[in-house]
C-alpha positions as a printed NumPy array, in Angstrom:
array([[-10.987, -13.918, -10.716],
       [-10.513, -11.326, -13.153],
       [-11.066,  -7.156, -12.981],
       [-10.599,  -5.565, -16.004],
       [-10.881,  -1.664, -16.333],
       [-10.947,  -0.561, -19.348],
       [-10.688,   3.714, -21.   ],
       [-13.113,   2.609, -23.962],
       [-16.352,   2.609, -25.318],
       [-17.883,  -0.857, -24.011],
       [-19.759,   0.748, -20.912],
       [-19.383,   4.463, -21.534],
       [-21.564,   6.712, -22.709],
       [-19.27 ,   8.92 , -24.312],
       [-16.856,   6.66 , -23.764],
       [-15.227,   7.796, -27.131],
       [-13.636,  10.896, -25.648],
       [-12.298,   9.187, -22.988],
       [ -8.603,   9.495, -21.727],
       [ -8.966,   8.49 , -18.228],
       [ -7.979,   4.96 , -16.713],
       [ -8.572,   2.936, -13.96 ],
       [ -5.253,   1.82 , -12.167],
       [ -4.603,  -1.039,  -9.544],
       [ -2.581,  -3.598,  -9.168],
       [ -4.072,  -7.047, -10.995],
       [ -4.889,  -5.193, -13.958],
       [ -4.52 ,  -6.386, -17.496],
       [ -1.98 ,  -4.069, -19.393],
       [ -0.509,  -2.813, -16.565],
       [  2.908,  -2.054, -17.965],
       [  1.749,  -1.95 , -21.692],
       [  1.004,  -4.624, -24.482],
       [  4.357,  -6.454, -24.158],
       [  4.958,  -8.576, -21.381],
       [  8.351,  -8.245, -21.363],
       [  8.293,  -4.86 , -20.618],
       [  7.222,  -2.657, -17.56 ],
       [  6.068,   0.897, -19.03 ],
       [  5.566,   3.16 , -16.366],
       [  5.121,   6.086, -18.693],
       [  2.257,   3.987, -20.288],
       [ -1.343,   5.354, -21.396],
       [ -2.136,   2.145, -23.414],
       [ -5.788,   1.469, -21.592],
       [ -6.622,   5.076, -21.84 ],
       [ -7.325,   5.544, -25.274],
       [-10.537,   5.15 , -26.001],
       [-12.758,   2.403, -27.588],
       [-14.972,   4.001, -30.498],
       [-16.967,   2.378, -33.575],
       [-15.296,  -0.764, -32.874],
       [-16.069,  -4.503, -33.219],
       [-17.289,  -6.067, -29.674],
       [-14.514,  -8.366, -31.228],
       [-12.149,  -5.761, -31.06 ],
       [-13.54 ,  -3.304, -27.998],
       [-13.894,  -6.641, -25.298],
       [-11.583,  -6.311, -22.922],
       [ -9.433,  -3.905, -25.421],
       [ -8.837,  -6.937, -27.217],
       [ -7.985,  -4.095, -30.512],
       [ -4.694,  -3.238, -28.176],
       [ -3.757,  -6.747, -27.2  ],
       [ -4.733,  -6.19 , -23.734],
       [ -6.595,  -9.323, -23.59 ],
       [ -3.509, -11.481, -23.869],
       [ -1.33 ,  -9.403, -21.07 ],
       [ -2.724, -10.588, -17.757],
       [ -0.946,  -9.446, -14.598],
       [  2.06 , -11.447, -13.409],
       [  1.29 , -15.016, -11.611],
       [  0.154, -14.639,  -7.911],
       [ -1.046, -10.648,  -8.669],
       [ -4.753,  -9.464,  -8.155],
       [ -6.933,  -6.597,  -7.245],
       [ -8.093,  -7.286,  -3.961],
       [-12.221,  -6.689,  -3.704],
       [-12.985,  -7.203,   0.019],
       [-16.58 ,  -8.114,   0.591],
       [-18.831,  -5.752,   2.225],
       [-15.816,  -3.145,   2.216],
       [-14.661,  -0.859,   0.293],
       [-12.103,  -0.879,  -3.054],
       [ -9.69 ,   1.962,  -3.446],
       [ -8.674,   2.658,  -7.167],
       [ -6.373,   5.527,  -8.766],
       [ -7.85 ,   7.124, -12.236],
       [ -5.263,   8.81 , -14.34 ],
       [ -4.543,   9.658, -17.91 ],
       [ -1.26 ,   7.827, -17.438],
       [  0.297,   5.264, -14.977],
       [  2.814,   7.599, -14.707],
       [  0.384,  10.051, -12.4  ],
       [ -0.001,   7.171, -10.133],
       [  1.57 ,   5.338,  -7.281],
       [  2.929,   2.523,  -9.926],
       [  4.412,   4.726, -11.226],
       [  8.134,   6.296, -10.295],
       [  7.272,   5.81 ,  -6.696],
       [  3.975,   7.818,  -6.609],
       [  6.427,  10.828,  -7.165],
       [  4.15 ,  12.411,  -9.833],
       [  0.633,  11.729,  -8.271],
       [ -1.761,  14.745,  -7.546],
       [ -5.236,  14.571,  -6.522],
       [ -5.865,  15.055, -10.41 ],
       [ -5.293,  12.485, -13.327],
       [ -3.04 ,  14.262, -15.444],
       [ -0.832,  15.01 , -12.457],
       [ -1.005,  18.457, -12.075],
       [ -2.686,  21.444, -10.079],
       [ -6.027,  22.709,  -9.901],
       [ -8.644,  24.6  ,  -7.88 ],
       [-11.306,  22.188,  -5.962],
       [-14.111,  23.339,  -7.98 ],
       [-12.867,  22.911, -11.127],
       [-15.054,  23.567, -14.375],
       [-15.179,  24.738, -17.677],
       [-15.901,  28.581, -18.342],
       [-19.557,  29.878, -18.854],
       [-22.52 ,  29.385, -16.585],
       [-23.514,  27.08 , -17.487],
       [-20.115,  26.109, -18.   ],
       [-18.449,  24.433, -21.13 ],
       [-16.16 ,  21.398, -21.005],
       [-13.052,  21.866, -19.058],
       [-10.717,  23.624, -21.109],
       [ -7.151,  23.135, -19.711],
       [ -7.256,  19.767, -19.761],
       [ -8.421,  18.031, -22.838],
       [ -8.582,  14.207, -21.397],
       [-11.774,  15.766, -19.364],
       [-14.765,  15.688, -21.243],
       [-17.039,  17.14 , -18.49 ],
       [-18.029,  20.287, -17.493],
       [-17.091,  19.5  , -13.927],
       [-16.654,  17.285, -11.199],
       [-20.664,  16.772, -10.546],
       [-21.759,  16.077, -14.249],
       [-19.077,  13.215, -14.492],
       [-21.019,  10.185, -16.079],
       [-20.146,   7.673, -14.023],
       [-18.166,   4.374, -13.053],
       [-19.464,   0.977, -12.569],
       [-17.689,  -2.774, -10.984],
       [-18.912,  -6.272, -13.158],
       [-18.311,  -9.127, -11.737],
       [-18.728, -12.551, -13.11 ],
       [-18.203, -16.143, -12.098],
       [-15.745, -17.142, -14.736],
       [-12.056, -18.413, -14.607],
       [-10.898, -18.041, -17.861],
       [-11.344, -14.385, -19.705],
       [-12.509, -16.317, -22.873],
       [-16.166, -17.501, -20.927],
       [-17.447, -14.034, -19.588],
       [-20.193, -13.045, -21.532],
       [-22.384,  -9.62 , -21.363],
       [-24.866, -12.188, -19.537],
       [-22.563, -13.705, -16.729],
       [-20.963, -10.135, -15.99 ],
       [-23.101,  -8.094, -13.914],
       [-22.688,  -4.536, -12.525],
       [-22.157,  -4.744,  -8.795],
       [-21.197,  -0.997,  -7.46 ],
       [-21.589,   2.249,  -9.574],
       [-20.317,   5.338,  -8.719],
       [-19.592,   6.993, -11.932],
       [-17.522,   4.541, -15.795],
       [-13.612,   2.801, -18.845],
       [-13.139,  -0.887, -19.739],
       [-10.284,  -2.447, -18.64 ],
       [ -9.388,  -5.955, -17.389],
       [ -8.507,  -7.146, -13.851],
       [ -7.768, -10.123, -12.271],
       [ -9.163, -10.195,  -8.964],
       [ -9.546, -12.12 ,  -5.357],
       [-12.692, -11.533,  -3.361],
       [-12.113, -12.018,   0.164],
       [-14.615, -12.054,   2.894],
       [-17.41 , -13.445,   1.383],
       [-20.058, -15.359,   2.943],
       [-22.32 , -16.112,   0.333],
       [-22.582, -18.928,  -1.895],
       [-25.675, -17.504,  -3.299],
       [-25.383, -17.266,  -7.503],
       [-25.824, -13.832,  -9.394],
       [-28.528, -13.355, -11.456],
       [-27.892, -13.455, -15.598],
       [-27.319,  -9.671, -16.581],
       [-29.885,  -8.117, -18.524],
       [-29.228,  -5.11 , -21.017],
       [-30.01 ,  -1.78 , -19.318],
       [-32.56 ,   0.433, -20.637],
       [-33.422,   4.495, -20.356],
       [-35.788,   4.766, -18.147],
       [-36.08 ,   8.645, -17.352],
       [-37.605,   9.91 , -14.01 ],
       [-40.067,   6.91 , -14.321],
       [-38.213,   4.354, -12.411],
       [-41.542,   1.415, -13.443],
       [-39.628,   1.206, -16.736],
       [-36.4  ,   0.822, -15.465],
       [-34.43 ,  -2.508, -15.618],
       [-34.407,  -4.135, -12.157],
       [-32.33 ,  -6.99 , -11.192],
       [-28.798,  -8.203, -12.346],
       [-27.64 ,  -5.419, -15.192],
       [-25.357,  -5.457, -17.891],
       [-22.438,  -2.973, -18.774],
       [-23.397,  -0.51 , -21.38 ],
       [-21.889,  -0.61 , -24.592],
       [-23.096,   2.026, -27.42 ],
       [-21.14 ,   3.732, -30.139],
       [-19.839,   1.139, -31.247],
       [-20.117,  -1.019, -34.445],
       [-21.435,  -4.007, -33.127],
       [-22.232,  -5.33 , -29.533],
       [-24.007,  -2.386, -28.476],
       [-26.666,  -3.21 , -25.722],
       [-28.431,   0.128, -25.44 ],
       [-30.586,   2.662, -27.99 ],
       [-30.61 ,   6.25 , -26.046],
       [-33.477,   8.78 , -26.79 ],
       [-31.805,  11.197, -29.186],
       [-29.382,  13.609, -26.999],
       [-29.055,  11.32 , -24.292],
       [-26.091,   9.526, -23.461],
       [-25.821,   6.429, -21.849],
       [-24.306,   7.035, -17.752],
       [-24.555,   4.982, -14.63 ],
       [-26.858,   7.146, -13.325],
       [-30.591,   6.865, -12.061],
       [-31.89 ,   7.507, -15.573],
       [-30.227,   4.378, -16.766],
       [-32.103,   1.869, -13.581],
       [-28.706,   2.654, -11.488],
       [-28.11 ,   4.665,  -7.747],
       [-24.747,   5.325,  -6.363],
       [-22.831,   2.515,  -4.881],
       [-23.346,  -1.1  ,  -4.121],
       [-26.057,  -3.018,  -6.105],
       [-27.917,  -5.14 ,  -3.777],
       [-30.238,  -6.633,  -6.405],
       [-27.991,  -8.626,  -8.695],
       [-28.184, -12.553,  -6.747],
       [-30.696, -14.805,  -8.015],
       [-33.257, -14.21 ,  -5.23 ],
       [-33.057, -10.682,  -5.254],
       [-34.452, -10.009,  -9.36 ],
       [-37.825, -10.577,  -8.446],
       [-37.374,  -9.142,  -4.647],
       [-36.281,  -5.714,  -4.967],
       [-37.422,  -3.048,  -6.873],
       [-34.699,  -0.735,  -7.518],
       [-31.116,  -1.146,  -6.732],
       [-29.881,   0.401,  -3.459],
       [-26.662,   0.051,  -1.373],
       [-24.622,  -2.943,  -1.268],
       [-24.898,  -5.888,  -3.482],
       [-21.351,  -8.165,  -4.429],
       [-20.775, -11.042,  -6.089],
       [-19.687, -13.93 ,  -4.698],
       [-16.134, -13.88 ,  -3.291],
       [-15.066, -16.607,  -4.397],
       [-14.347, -16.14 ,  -8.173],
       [-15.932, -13.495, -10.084],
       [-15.445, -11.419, -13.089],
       [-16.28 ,  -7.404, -12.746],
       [-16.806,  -4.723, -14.605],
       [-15.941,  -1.393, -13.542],
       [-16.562,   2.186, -15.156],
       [-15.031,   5.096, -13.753],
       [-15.482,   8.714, -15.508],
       [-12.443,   9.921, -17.078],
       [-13.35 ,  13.44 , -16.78 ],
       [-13.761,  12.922, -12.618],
       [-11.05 ,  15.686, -10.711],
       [-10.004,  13.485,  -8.604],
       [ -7.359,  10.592,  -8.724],
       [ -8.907,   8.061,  -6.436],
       [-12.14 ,   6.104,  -6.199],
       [-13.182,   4.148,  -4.002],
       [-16.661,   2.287,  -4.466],
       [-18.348,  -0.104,  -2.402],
       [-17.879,  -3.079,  -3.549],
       [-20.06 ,  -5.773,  -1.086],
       [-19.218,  -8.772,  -2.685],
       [-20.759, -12.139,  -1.243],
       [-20.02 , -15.766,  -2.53 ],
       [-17.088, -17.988,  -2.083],
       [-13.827, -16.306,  -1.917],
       [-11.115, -17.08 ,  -4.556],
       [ -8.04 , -15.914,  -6.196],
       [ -8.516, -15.033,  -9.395],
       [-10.856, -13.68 , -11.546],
       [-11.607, -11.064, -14.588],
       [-12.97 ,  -7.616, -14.24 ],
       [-12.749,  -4.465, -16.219],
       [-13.644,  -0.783, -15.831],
       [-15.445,   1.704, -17.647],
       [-15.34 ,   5.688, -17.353],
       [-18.398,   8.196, -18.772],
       [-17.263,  11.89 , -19.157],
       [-20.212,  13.819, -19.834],
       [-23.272,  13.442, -18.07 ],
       [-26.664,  13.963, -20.092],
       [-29.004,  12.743, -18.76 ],
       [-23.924, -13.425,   0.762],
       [-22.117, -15.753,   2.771],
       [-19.783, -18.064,   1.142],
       [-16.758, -20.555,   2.229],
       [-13.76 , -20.017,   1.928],
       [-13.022, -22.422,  -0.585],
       [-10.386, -20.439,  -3.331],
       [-12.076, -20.32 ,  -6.672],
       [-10.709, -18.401, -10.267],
       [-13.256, -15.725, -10.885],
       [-13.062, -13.141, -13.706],
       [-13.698,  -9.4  , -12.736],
       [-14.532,  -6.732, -15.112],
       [-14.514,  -2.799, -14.399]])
């Protein structure tokens, strides 16, 4: 399957200001838009997606990303019911890909700074020393979230077959990934297009969820109230972590989505956000994925900076993965 985490404007709420990447092994772009090279001094995925085509913005399709896979045999491992350890960085070189990990801190652009990190004022302005952070601090991050679909090839996931599975805070980027552990052969649900919802959770989507996508100029999926951006976040139908209403069975089931919930491991395509502006270098969601478990598949990531408001065989499928 695929996993594709993506810096850009597809599920980010203000995506645009983004300079913050998800990094793992399996990812699309890894080393830059040429194959035949191996950047490790590359910020490529980073950049943000902004007022774009969904032609252009998909899987940073504007950056050629969509046509540099990982090498044969590579792929983020998402173990089912366990937990997936990422790196986010303004630049592979502030990660362990990078000149042996030499250069990693527990911040993404590699350097020093106090735990409680903010921006001046109270209540504080954006973070000033580091301009790749647009947040305030390490609490009113927007957000990441993990898509999965069941897709092989990169060219069949749709917003409708790639659903959120685990949110923690939000970049789009592409993956390919292998789901092991599953036991679930049990389908996921078709995505539907998130909605703002507010403190009254009745109006919030429930069920399989798609990525957002807003500012950009076409594909969008969500209309914000007016000085509200778009976040992984309660006011948007999501809770922290694992999403354990996204199968089939579950839409009609559960009424808002809770701890654990992963696709299929067999082949699946997720989508992952992860906030650019977060202090730290390393994420690790939840992932529970369920279904049978297979070696590839697409996925992609997607970071927010400023917050406003199961069983399966073994049998090894191609999924696509999306963060």
């Amino acid at each position: 399957m695929l996993f594709s985490a993506a810096a850009v404007s597809l599920a980010l709420a203000t995506m645009v200001q983004g300079h913050t990447a998800v990094w793992k092994e399996g990812m699309y772009c890894q080393g830059g838009n040429d194959s035949s090279v191996d950047d490790q001094n590359t910020n490529l995925v980073v950049d943000p997606l902004y007022q774009l085509t969904k032609e252009e913005w998909w899987f940073q399709a504007d950056r050629g990303c969509d046509k540099v896979p990982p090498k044969a045999g590579v792929f983020l491992e998402i173990p089912a019911g366990g937990k997936l350890e990422t790196e986010l960085a303004h630049n592979r070189a502030f990660t362990s890909l990078s000149y042996d990990g030499t250069k990693v801190t527990d911040w993404p652009d590699g350097g020093q700074h106090p735990e409680d990190w903010a921006g001046p004022g109270n209540p504080p302005d954006c973070i000033q020393d580091d301009g790749a952070l647009h947040t305030q601090n390490q609490s009113m991050a927007a957000g990441t979230a993990f898509a999965i679909s069941y897709q092989s090839e990169i060219s069949e996931v749709t917003m409708e077959n790639l659903v959120v599975f685990t949110t923690l805070q939000q970049y789009m980027q592409g993956f390919k990934c292998n789901v092991t552990g599953a036991t679930s052969t049990t389908p996921i649900a078709t995505a539907k297009a998130p909605v703002y919802c507010g403190d009254d959770k009745s109006k919030c989507v429930k069920g399989a969820k798609q990525m957002i996508a807003w500012q950009q100029a076409t594909g969008n999926n969500v209309e914000p109230p007016q000085f509200v951006s778009p976040a992984y976040n309660t006011g948007f139908g999501w809770e922290s972590g694992a999403q354990d209403d996204i199968f089939e069975a579950s839409a009609t089931e559960t009424t808002s989505p809770t701890t654990a919930a992963a696709p299929p491991s067999s082949s699946t395509t997720a989508t992952v956000a992860s906030p650019s502006s977060a202090p730290v270098s390393s994420l690790t969601p939840t992932s529970h994925a369920a279904g049978p478990a297979g070696p590839a598949a697409t996925s992609a990531a997607s970071a927010n900076e400023s917050q406003d408001d199961g069983e399966g065989d073994d049998e090894e499928d191609e999924d696509s993965c999306e963060a």
